[in-house]
Coordinates of C-alpha atoms and ligand atoms in Angstrom, one line a residue:
M7 CA -16.6 -19.6 6.7
A8 CA -13.5 -17.6 7.5
Q9 CA -13.8 -16.2 4.0
K10 CA -17.4 -15.1 4.8
N11 CA -16.2 -13.5 7.7
N12 CA -13.7 -11.6 5.9
D13 CA -15.9 -10.6 3.0
E14 CA -18.4 -9.3 5.8
Q15 CA -15.7 -7.6 7.6
F16 CA -14.5 -5.7 4.5
K17 CA -18.2 -4.8 3.6
N18 CA -18.4 -3.5 7.0
V19 CA -15.2 -1.3 6.7
I20 CA -16.5 0.0 3.4
S21 CA -19.9 1.1 4.8
H22 CA -18.4 2.6 7.9
A23 CA -16.1 4.4 5.8
K24 CA -19.0 6.3 4.1
E25 CA -21.3 6.5 7.2
Y26 CA -18.7 8.5 9.0
G27 CA -17.4 10.7 6.4
F28 CA -13.9 8.9 5.5
V29 CA -14.4 7.8 1.9
F30 CA -17.5 8.5 -0.6
Q31 CA -17.7 7.3 -4.2
S32 CA -16.8 10.0 -6.7
S33 CA -19.8 11.6 -8.3
E34 CA -22.1 9.4 -6.3
I35 CA -25.3 11.5 -7.2
Y36 CA -24.5 10.4 -10.9
D37 CA -24.0 6.7 -9.8
G38 CA -20.5 7.2 -9.4
L39 CA -17.4 6.8 -11.5
S40 CA -15.7 3.6 -11.5
A41 CA -12.7 3.1 -9.4
V42 CA -12.7 6.8 -8.4
Y43 CA -13.2 7.9 -4.8
D44 CA -13.5 11.2 -2.8
Y45 CA -12.1 11.5 0.8
G46 CA -14.7 13.0 3.1
Q47 CA -14.1 15.3 6.2
L48 CA -12.5 12.6 8.4
G49 CA -10.9 10.7 5.5
A50 CA -9.0 13.9 4.4
E51 CA -7.7 14.2 8.1
L52 CA -6.6 10.7 8.3
K53 CA -5.0 10.9 4.9
N54 CA -3.1 14.0 5.9
N55 CA -1.8 12.3 9.0
I56 CA -0.5 9.4 7.0
K57 CA 1.2 11.6 4.9
T58 CA 2.7 13.5 7.5
Y59 CA 3.9 10.3 9.3
W60 CA 5.5 9.2 5.9
W61 CA 7.0 12.8 5.2
K62 CA 8.5 13.1 8.6
A63 CA 9.9 9.6 8.6
M64 CA 11.4 9.9 5.2
V65 CA 12.5 13.4 4.8
Q66 CA 12.6 15.3 8.1
M67 CA 14.2 12.3 10.0
H68 CA 16.9 11.9 7.2
E69 CA 19.6 14.8 6.8
N70 CA 20.2 13.4 3.3
I71 CA 16.6 13.2 1.8
V72 CA 14.6 16.3 0.7
G73 CA 11.3 16.5 -0.7
I74 CA 9.8 18.0 -3.8
D75 CA 6.4 18.6 -5.3
S76 CA 6.7 18.0 -9.3
A77 CA 4.1 18.5 -11.7
I78 CA 1.5 15.9 -13.0
F79 CA 2.1 16.9 -16.5
M80 CA 5.6 16.2 -17.9
H81 CA 7.0 16.6 -21.4
P82 CA 5.8 13.6 -23.5
K83 CA 9.4 12.3 -24.1
V84 CA 9.7 11.6 -20.3
W85 CA 7.5 8.6 -20.9
K86 CA 9.2 7.6 -24.0
A87 CA 12.5 7.4 -22.0
S88 CA 11.1 5.9 -18.8
G89 CA 9.7 2.8 -21.0
H90 CA 6.0 3.7 -20.0
V91 CA 4.8 4.4 -23.7
D92 CA 6.1 1.0 -24.9
G93 CA 6.2 -1.3 -21.9
F94 CA 3.6 -0.1 -19.2
N95 CA 1.3 -2.9 -20.2
D96 CA -1.0 -5.4 -18.8
P97 CA -1.9 -8.7 -20.4
M98 CA -5.7 -8.8 -20.8
I99 CA -8.1 -11.4 -22.0
D100 CA -11.9 -11.3 -22.7
N101 CA -14.4 -13.8 -22.1
K102 CA -16.5 -13.7 -25.2
D103 CA -19.7 -14.9 -23.4
S104 CA -19.8 -12.5 -20.4
K105 CA -17.9 -9.8 -22.4
K106 CA -16.0 -9.2 -19.2
R107 CA -12.1 -8.4 -19.3
Y108 CA -9.6 -9.9 -17.0
R109 CA -5.9 -9.8 -16.4
A110 CA -4.5 -12.9 -17.6
D111 CA -2.0 -13.1 -14.8
Q112 CA -4.6 -12.5 -12.2
L113 CA -6.9 -15.3 -13.5
L114 CA -4.1 -17.6 -13.5
E115 CA -2.9 -16.3 -9.9
N116 CA -6.5 -17.2 -8.7
K117 CA -6.0 -20.7 -10.2
I118 CA -3.0 -21.2 -8.3
D119 CA -4.4 -20.2 -5.1
E120 CA -7.3 -22.5 -5.8
L121 CA -4.9 -25.7 -6.3
Y122 CA -2.5 -24.4 -3.4
S123 CA -5.8 -24.2 -1.0
E124 CA -5.3 -28.0 -0.8
L125 CA -2.4 -27.3 1.3
N126 CA -4.7 -27.0 4.1
N127 CA -5.0 -30.7 4.0
F128 CA -1.2 -31.2 4.7
S129 CA 0.1 -31.8 8.1
S130 CA 1.7 -28.8 9.4
E131 CA 5.2 -30.2 9.3
N132 CA 4.8 -31.1 5.8
K133 CA 3.1 -28.0 4.7
A134 CA 6.4 -26.4 6.1
K135 CA 8.6 -28.9 4.1
F136 CA 6.5 -28.0 1.0
E137 CA 7.0 -24.2 1.2
E138 CA 10.5 -24.7 1.6
F139 CA 10.8 -26.8 -1.3
Q140 CA 8.6 -24.4 -3.3
Q141 CA 11.1 -21.5 -2.5
E142 CA 13.9 -23.7 -3.5
I143 CA 12.3 -24.2 -7.0
L144 CA 11.2 -20.7 -7.4
G145 CA 15.0 -19.5 -6.6
L146 CA 16.2 -21.6 -9.4
S147 CA 17.3 -20.2 -12.9
D148 CA 14.7 -20.1 -15.5
E149 CA 16.2 -23.3 -17.1
G150 CA 16.3 -25.0 -13.8
Q151 CA 12.7 -24.1 -13.1
A152 CA 11.5 -25.2 -16.5
A153 CA 13.3 -28.6 -15.9
W154 CA 11.0 -29.4 -13.1
I155 CA 7.8 -28.8 -14.7
P156 CA 7.2 -32.4 -16.4
S157 CA 7.5 -34.0 -13.0
F158 CA 5.1 -31.6 -11.5
K159 CA 2.6 -32.1 -14.2
D160 CA 3.1 -36.1 -14.1
E161 CA 0.2 -37.5 -12.3
D162 CA 2.1 -40.2 -10.7
G163 CA 5.0 -38.0 -9.8
I164 CA 8.8 -38.8 -9.7
L165 CA 9.7 -37.1 -6.7
D166 CA 11.8 -39.2 -4.0
N167 CA 9.4 -39.9 -1.0
A168 CA 12.3 -40.1 1.5
K169 CA 13.5 -36.7 0.7
Y170 CA 10.1 -35.1 0.1
P171 CA 7.8 -36.7 2.7
F172 CA 4.7 -34.5 1.8
V173 CA 4.4 -36.4 -1.6
D174 CA 2.3 -39.0 0.4
E175 CA -0.4 -36.5 1.2
A176 CA -3.7 -37.0 -0.6
S177 CA -3.7 -33.4 -1.8
W178 CA -0.3 -33.5 -3.2
R179 CA -1.5 -34.0 -7.0
F180 CA -3.2 -30.7 -6.7
V181 CA -0.6 -29.0 -5.0
K182 CA 2.1 -30.0 -7.5
K183 CA -0.3 -28.9 -10.3
G184 CA -0.2 -25.4 -8.6
L185 CA 3.5 -25.5 -8.5
A186 CA 3.7 -26.2 -12.1
L187 CA 1.3 -23.4 -13.0
E188 CA 3.2 -21.0 -10.9
V189 CA 6.5 -21.8 -12.5
E190 CA 4.8 -21.8 -16.1
M191 CA 3.2 -18.5 -15.5
N192 CA 6.4 -16.8 -14.1
L193 CA 8.3 -17.9 -17.1
A194 CA 5.6 -16.8 -19.6
L195 CA 5.3 -13.5 -17.9
K196 CA 9.0 -13.0 -17.8
S197 CA 9.4 -13.8 -21.7
E198 CA 6.0 -11.7 -22.3
N199 CA 4.8 -14.8 -24.1
L200 CA 1.1 -13.9 -24.5
G201 CA 0.3 -17.0 -26.5
Q202 CA 1.7 -19.2 -23.6
L203 CA -0.6 -17.2 -21.1
K204 CA -3.6 -18.1 -23.2
D205 CA -2.5 -21.7 -23.3
L206 CA -2.2 -21.8 -19.7
I207 CA -5.6 -20.3 -19.2
V208 CA -6.9 -23.1 -21.4
D209 CA -4.8 -26.1 -20.5
Y210 CA -5.6 -25.3 -16.6
K211 CA -9.5 -25.0 -17.5
V212 CA -9.8 -21.4 -16.1
I213 CA -13.2 -20.4 -16.4
C214 CA -14.9 -16.9 -16.3
P215 CA -16.4 -16.4 -12.9
I216 CA -19.3 -14.6 -14.5
S217 CA -20.2 -16.9 -17.6
K218 CA -18.7 -20.0 -16.1
T219 CA -17.3 -20.8 -19.6
S220 CA -13.8 -21.0 -21.2
N221 CA -14.6 -19.0 -24.4
W222 CA -11.5 -16.8 -24.4
T223 CA -10.1 -14.4 -26.8
D224 CA -6.3 -14.2 -27.2
V225 CA -4.3 -12.4 -24.7
R226 CA -3.4 -8.7 -25.6
Q227 CA -1.4 -6.0 -24.0
F228 CA -3.2 -2.8 -22.9
N229 CA -1.1 0.5 -22.1
L230 CA -2.3 1.8 -18.7
M231 CA -1.5 5.5 -19.3
F232 CA -4.2 8.1 -19.6
S233 CA -3.5 10.7 -22.4
T234 CA -4.9 14.0 -23.1
Q235 CA -4.1 17.1 -25.5
F236 CA -1.9 20.1 -24.8
G237 CA -2.9 22.9 -27.0
A238 CA 0.2 24.9 -27.1
M239 CA 2.8 22.1 -27.8
A240 CA 4.8 22.1 -31.0
E241 CA 3.1 20.1 -33.8
G242 CA 3.4 16.5 -33.7
S243 CA 4.1 16.3 -29.9
D244 CA 0.7 17.4 -28.3
E245 CA -0.2 14.4 -26.7
V246 CA 0.5 14.4 -23.1
Y247 CA 0.1 12.0 -20.3
L248 CA -1.1 12.0 -16.7
R249 CA 1.9 10.6 -14.9
P250 CA 1.5 6.8 -14.1
E251 CA 4.1 7.2 -11.2
T252 CA 5.5 10.2 -9.3
A253 CA 9.1 8.8 -9.6
Q254 CA 9.9 10.5 -12.9
G255 CA 9.2 14.0 -11.7
I256 CA 12.1 13.2 -9.4
F257 CA 14.5 11.7 -12.0
V258 CA 14.1 14.6 -14.4
N259 CA 14.8 17.0 -11.3
F260 CA 17.7 15.0 -10.0
L261 CA 20.5 17.6 -10.9
N262 CA 18.3 20.6 -9.9
V263 CA 18.0 19.2 -6.5
Q264 CA 21.3 17.9 -6.3
K265 CA 23.0 21.1 -7.3
S266 CA 20.7 23.6 -5.6
G267 CA 20.6 21.6 -2.3
R268 CA 24.5 20.6 -2.7
M269 CA 23.5 16.9 -1.9
K270 CA 26.1 14.4 -1.6
I271 CA 25.8 10.7 -2.6
P272 CA 24.0 8.9 -1.0
F273 CA 21.0 11.0 -0.8
G274 CA 17.4 10.7 -1.6
I275 CA 14.5 12.8 -3.0
A276 CA 11.1 12.2 -1.8
Q277 CA 7.5 13.4 -3.1
I278 CA 3.8 12.7 -2.4
G279 CA 1.5 13.2 -5.3
K280 CA -1.3 11.9 -7.5
A281 CA -0.8 9.1 -10.1
F282 CA -3.1 8.1 -12.7
R283 CA -3.7 4.6 -14.4
N284 CA -6.3 3.3 -16.6
E285 CA -6.7 0.0 -14.7
V286 CA -8.9 -2.4 -16.6
I287 CA -9.8 -4.3 -13.6
A288 CA -10.4 -1.9 -10.9
R289 CA -11.8 -3.3 -7.6
Q290 CA -11.7 -3.7 -4.0
F291 CA -12.6 -0.3 -3.0
I292 CA -9.8 2.0 -2.9
M293 CA -7.3 -0.9 -3.3
R294 CA -7.0 -0.4 -7.0
M295 CA -8.0 3.0 -8.3
R296 CA -7.7 4.9 -11.6
E297 CA -6.7 8.1 -9.8
F298 CA -4.7 7.7 -6.6
E299 CA -1.6 8.9 -4.4
Q300 CA 1.8 7.6 -4.2
M301 CA 4.5 8.4 -1.6
E302 CA 7.9 7.8 -3.5
M303 CA 11.4 8.3 -2.6
Q304 CA 14.3 7.7 -4.9
F305 CA 17.6 7.1 -3.2
F306 CA 20.8 7.7 -5.3
V307 CA 23.6 5.6 -4.6
R308 CA 27.1 4.7 -6.0
P309 CA 27.2 2.0 -8.6
G310 CA 27.9 -1.4 -6.8
E311 CA 26.4 -0.3 -3.6
D312 CA 22.8 -0.8 -4.7
K313 CA 22.3 -4.2 -3.1
K314 CA 23.3 -2.9 0.3
W315 CA 21.0 0.1 0.1
F316 CA 18.2 -2.2 -1.2
E317 CA 18.5 -4.3 1.7
Y318 CA 18.6 -1.1 4.0
W319 CA 15.4 0.2 2.7
K320 CA 13.6 -3.2 2.6
E321 CA 14.3 -3.3 6.4
A322 CA 13.6 0.4 7.1
R323 CA 10.4 0.4 5.4
L324 CA 9.0 -2.7 7.2
K325 CA 10.0 -1.1 10.3
W326 CA 7.9 2.2 9.3
H327 CA 4.7 -0.2 9.0
M328 CA 5.4 -2.3 12.2
A329 CA 5.9 1.2 14.4
L330 CA 2.0 1.4 14.0
G331 CA 1.9 -1.7 16.3
T332 CA 0.4 -3.9 13.6
N333 CA 0.4 -7.6 14.4
P334 CA 3.8 -8.8 12.7
E335 CA 1.9 -11.8 11.1
K336 CA -0.1 -9.5 9.1
Y337 CA 2.7 -8.3 7.1
R338 CA 5.2 -10.2 4.8
Y339 CA 8.0 -9.5 2.0
H340 CA 7.3 -11.0 -1.6
D341 CA 10.1 -10.9 -3.9
H342 CA 9.3 -10.2 -7.5
V343 CA 9.7 -13.0 -10.1
K344 CA 8.8 -11.0 -12.9
L345 CA 10.8 -7.7 -12.6
A346 CA 9.6 -4.3 -14.0
H347 CA 11.4 -3.2 -17.2
Y348 CA 13.5 -1.0 -14.8
A349 CA 14.5 -3.2 -12.0
N350 CA 17.1 -5.6 -11.0
A351 CA 15.7 -6.5 -7.7
A352 CA 12.2 -5.8 -6.2
T353 CA 10.3 -6.7 -3.2
D354 CA 6.6 -6.0 -2.2
I355 CA 5.7 -5.3 1.4
E356 CA 2.5 -7.3 1.5
F357 CA -0.4 -6.8 4.2
E358 CA -3.1 -9.4 4.9
F359 CA -6.1 -7.6 3.9
P360 CA -9.6 -9.5 4.2
F361 CA -9.1 -10.6 0.6
G362 CA -5.6 -12.0 1.1
F363 CA -2.0 -10.8 1.2
K364 CA -1.5 -7.9 -1.3
E365 CA 1.0 -5.4 -1.9
V366 CA 1.0 -2.1 -0.1
E367 CA 4.5 -0.9 -1.0
G368 CA 7.3 -1.7 -3.5
I369 CA 10.9 -1.6 -2.9
H370 CA 12.8 -1.5 -6.3
S371 CA 16.4 -1.5 -7.3
R372 CA 16.0 0.6 -10.4
T373 CA 19.8 0.6 -11.4
D374 CA 20.9 3.7 -13.5
F375 CA 18.2 2.8 -15.9
D376 CA 16.0 5.8 -15.5
L377 CA 18.9 8.6 -15.5
T378 CA 20.8 6.9 -18.3
Q379 CA 17.6 6.9 -20.5
H380 CA 16.7 10.6 -19.7
Q381 CA 20.6 11.5 -20.5
E382 CA 19.9 9.7 -23.7
F383 CA 16.6 11.1 -24.5
S384 CA 17.2 14.6 -23.4
G385 CA 20.8 14.9 -24.5
K386 CA 21.6 16.3 -21.2
K387 CA 24.2 14.8 -18.7
M388 CA 22.6 13.2 -15.7
Q389 CA 25.9 12.4 -14.0
Y390 CA 27.3 13.2 -10.5
F391 CA 30.9 13.8 -9.8
D392 CA 32.0 12.0 -6.6
N393 CA 35.1 13.4 -5.1
D394 CA 35.1 11.1 -2.2
L395 CA 38.2 8.7 -2.6
N396 CA 37.9 4.9 -3.4
E397 CA 40.0 2.0 -2.0
E398 CA 42.8 3.2 -4.3
G399 CA 42.8 6.5 -2.8
K400 CA 41.3 8.1 -6.1
P401 CA 38.1 10.2 -6.4
Y402 CA 35.2 7.8 -7.5
G403 CA 34.7 10.7 -10.3
N404 CA 31.9 11.0 -12.6
Y405 CA 29.1 8.4 -12.8
V406 CA 25.3 8.0 -13.3
P407 CA 24.1 7.1 -9.9
Y408 CA 22.1 3.9 -9.2
V409 CA 18.6 4.2 -7.5
I410 CA 16.8 2.5 -4.8
E411 CA 13.1 3.3 -4.8
T412 CA 10.5 3.0 -1.9
S413 CA 6.9 3.4 -3.4
I414 CA 3.9 3.1 -1.1
G415 CA 0.3 3.8 -2.3
L416 CA -1.3 6.4 0.1
D417 CA -4.7 5.0 -0.7
R418 CA -3.7 1.4 0.2
M419 CA -2.0 2.4 3.4
F420 CA -5.2 4.2 4.2
L421 CA -7.3 1.2 3.5
L422 CA -5.0 -1.0 5.5
T423 CA -5.1 1.5 8.4
M424 CA -8.9 1.4 8.4
I425 CA -9.1 -2.3 8.2
N426 CA -6.6 -2.9 10.8
A427 CA -8.2 -0.2 13.2
F428 CA -11.8 -1.5 12.7
E429 CA -13.2 -3.5 15.4
E430 CA -16.7 -4.4 16.5
Q431 CA -16.9 -5.2 20.2
D432 CA -19.5 -7.0 22.1
L433 CA -19.8 -5.4 25.5
S434 CA -22.7 -7.2 26.8
T435 CA -23.2 -8.2 30.2
D436 CA -25.6 -10.4 32.0
D437 CA -28.2 -7.6 32.5
K438 CA -27.6 -5.8 29.2
Q439 CA -26.9 -6.2 25.6
D440 CA -24.4 -3.6 24.4
S441 CA -21.9 -3.3 21.6
R442 CA -19.6 -0.6 20.1
T443 CA -17.8 -0.2 16.9
L444 CA -14.2 1.1 17.6
L445 CA -11.4 2.4 15.1
R446 CA -8.3 1.6 17.1
L447 CA -6.3 4.0 15.2
H448 CA -2.8 5.1 16.4
P449 CA -3.4 8.6 18.3
A450 CA -0.9 10.4 16.0
L451 CA -3.0 9.1 13.0
A452 CA -6.6 9.9 14.3
P453 CA -8.6 12.3 12.6
Y454 CA -9.7 14.3 16.0
K455 CA -7.4 13.8 18.9
V456 CA -9.7 15.3 21.5
A457 CA -13.6 15.5 21.7
V458 CA -14.8 18.2 24.3
F459 CA -18.3 17.4 25.8
P460 CA -20.3 19.6 28.3
L461 CA -22.2 17.1 30.5
T462 CA -25.3 19.3 29.9
K463 CA -26.3 22.3 27.7
K464 CA -26.9 24.6 30.9
D465 CA -25.3 25.9 34.0
G466 CA -22.3 27.4 32.3
L467 CA -20.8 24.1 31.3
P468 CA -20.9 24.8 27.5
E469 CA -18.9 28.0 28.1
K470 CA -16.4 26.1 30.3
A471 CA -16.2 23.4 27.5
R472 CA -15.6 26.0 24.9
E473 CA -12.9 27.7 26.9
I474 CA -11.0 24.3 26.9
M475 CA -11.6 23.6 23.4
D476 CA -10.2 27.1 22.6
A477 CA -7.1 26.4 24.5
L478 CA -6.6 23.0 22.8
K479 CA -7.3 23.7 19.3
F480 CA -4.0 25.2 18.4
D481 CA -2.3 22.1 19.0
F482 CA -4.9 19.4 18.4
N483 CA -7.7 19.1 15.9
C484 CA -10.7 19.0 18.4
I485 CA -14.5 18.3 18.1
Y486 CA -16.9 20.0 20.2
E487 CA -20.2 18.2 21.0
E488 CA -23.2 18.9 23.1
K489 CA -26.1 16.9 21.5
D490 CA -27.3 13.5 22.7
A491 CA -26.5 11.6 26.0
I492 CA -22.9 11.4 27.0
G493 CA -22.8 7.7 26.2
K494 CA -23.8 8.2 22.8
R495 CA -21.4 11.1 22.2
Y496 CA -18.7 8.5 23.6
R497 CA -19.9 5.8 21.0
R498 CA -19.6 8.2 18.1
Q499 CA -16.0 9.2 18.9
D500 CA -15.0 5.6 19.2
A501 CA -16.4 4.8 15.8
V502 CA -14.2 7.7 14.3
G503 CA -11.0 6.7 16.4
T504 CA -10.8 9.8 18.6
P505 CA -8.5 8.8 21.4
F506 CA -9.6 10.9 24.1
C507 CA -13.1 12.5 25.2
I508 CA -13.0 15.1 27.9
T509 CA -16.2 15.7 29.9
I510 CA -16.9 18.9 31.8
D511 CA -19.3 18.6 34.7
H512 CA -20.5 20.8 37.6
Q513 CA -17.4 19.8 39.7
S514 CA -15.3 21.4 36.7
L515 CA -16.5 24.7 37.6
E516 CA -15.6 24.5 41.2
D517 CA -12.0 22.8 41.0
N518 CA -10.9 23.1 37.3
T519 CA -10.8 19.4 36.8
V520 CA -12.5 17.3 34.0
T521 CA -12.8 13.5 33.2
I522 CA -10.7 12.2 30.5
R523 CA -12.0 8.9 28.9
H524 CA -9.5 6.8 27.1
R525 CA -10.9 5.4 23.8
D526 CA -9.5 1.8 24.0
S527 CA -9.9 0.9 27.6
M528 CA -12.9 3.1 28.1
E529 CA -11.4 4.2 31.5
Q530 CA -12.1 7.6 32.8
E531 CA -9.8 9.6 35.2
R532 CA -10.2 12.9 36.8
V533 CA -7.5 15.3 35.7
A534 CA -6.7 18.9 36.1
I535 CA -7.7 21.1 32.9
A536 CA -4.0 22.5 33.2
D537 CA -2.6 18.9 32.6
L538 CA -4.9 18.2 29.5
A539 CA -2.4 19.6 26.7
D540 CA 0.4 17.5 28.3
I541 CA -1.4 14.3 28.4
V542 CA -3.0 14.6 24.9
G543 CA 0.3 15.7 23.6
K544 CA 2.4 13.1 24.8
A545 CA 0.0 10.3 23.4
V546 CA -0.4 11.9 19.9
S547 CA 3.2 13.0 19.6
W548 CA 5.1 11.9 16.4
K549 CA 7.7 11.0 18.6
T550 CA 5.8 7.9 19.7
L551 CA 6.2 6.6 16.0
L552 CA 9.5 7.9 15.1
A553 CA 11.7 7.9 17.9
Ligands
GAP611 N1 7.5 4.1 -9.1 C1 7.1 2.7 -8.7 C2 5.7 2.2 -9.0 O1 4.8 3.0 -9.4 P1 4.0 0.2 -8.4 O2 4.4 -1.0 -7.8 O3 3.4 0.2 -9.8 O4 5.6 1.0 -8.6 C3 3.6 1.5 -6.3 O5 3.2 1.3 -7.5 C4 2.5 1.4 -5.3 O6 1.6 2.3 -5.7 C5 2.0 0.1 -5.2 O7 2.6 -0.5 -4.0 C6 0.5 0.4 -4.6 O8 0.6 0.6 -3.2 C7 0.3 1.7 -5.3 N2 -0.6 1.7 -6.4 C8 -0.2 1.3 -7.7 N3 -1.3 1.0 -8.5 C9 -2.4 1.5 -7.9 C10 -3.7 1.8 -8.1 N4 -4.3 1.6 -9.3 N5 -4.5 2.2 -7.1 C11 -4.0 2.4 -5.9 N6 -2.8 2.2 -5.7 C12 -2.0 1.8 -6.6

């Protein structure tokens, strides 16, 4: 039932996004282009506000972080050096009956979730004990984890009941199978053992959700980069890629920025921009797109200080999310078991979407991998001279800095924001059925800050309303509406998240006061026109999020 409600809620958010001009399918009149979306008039505003929140928090609030805007096209050697040409792959498998293609690890993850769903039958105490045990197992070395697999796969189990009381639970045999599969899948992914992934899909009887059969092809790697041709390049190197991450534009400009900005380590370079990935499985609306936007920051540190800064950014980034007032239970960290080719530690910040906890942002400790690779492939030194003194009183000298990356998907953040804000309220009383749809957006993110309504279209009220609008529009994005009854106008602004509606009535002409209606409480108060800018300004100020 909960699942159905979640599905329904997600569908409602998608149709709301379209109905009110937030997100449209790309090329809709031609039946759309799969996993590509356009932002409409209100979506563009909300997206810009999320960008501003990130840019202010990361760049303007940090004296040692600067922002750039690098090109989407980069020299093809960049992607050789970064490892994307050889290693940016997804393990894919096809079902021969439905002809549908899946990511092998996602099929297995769904199976693990299905087996773990039996945990709901555990007592809450035993569930917590199992989760502790699970973390213990996943924290072991590869050999240590592998050693446990036979006991998890053994139907009768050999775990000591006194130490692990949850083994008496009726659902334990499913849960331990889930744990066995989780361990086996992680190990297969880590060693890139595609044969083993296929064996797991077969052994655990994973079936295609469409054909319901287990008639699978072998697992193969698919590169996710889009390529195109560049006319004027030298012979043999005319294939260029659309960047799959914005990060590389930062790495190749590391010395340009460091030198021209006289940056001293530790320092960061940030940017917001488009990235492109030929996702084979693109789904869940703007969650996984082929063209999307990233907000990334690379923080350059002394070798050996990477762990400290990794922890710092992990905490700082979650704080950024939490400042929006989201229920803390909706967020969690997820440490990576399978690390990307460039990382020595990685954590996802996950949000509980209606379809489960999913990654919104990654924090990666990328070591000196990227700069060293670019140094090797370009033949240009990517080193920094650190004249601070170490513990022995000598300068740290020349080194290739280590890097901590924070990388958040703008479109995912947009989706999270819409889902989190969307509320359908029943306002019925004994006498009257009533409801409203509300976007409870943080005022700083709301597309419109103020809606200005003359109560009627006559008696000089529109002129007075225009006067107010003209005074406010320099500081706030405002909308003017005089059509429909006032109640209807309020509801429309609730649905797009406008925090304040200002109504101009006959009294306004006499005493220069108006009513201001607050979106969330629906309360109205009479205030002086002269105070409006201050009231609105305080509520929508970036200070409410950044201070
Ligand atoms: N530079 C590191 C990097 O690109 P990633 O985990 O592949 O790391 C970072 O991507 C973030 O970009 C993700 O957390 C996600 O929010 C977003 N992202 C990745 N692929 C996406 C896609 N196909 N559609 C929308 N957002 C995506």
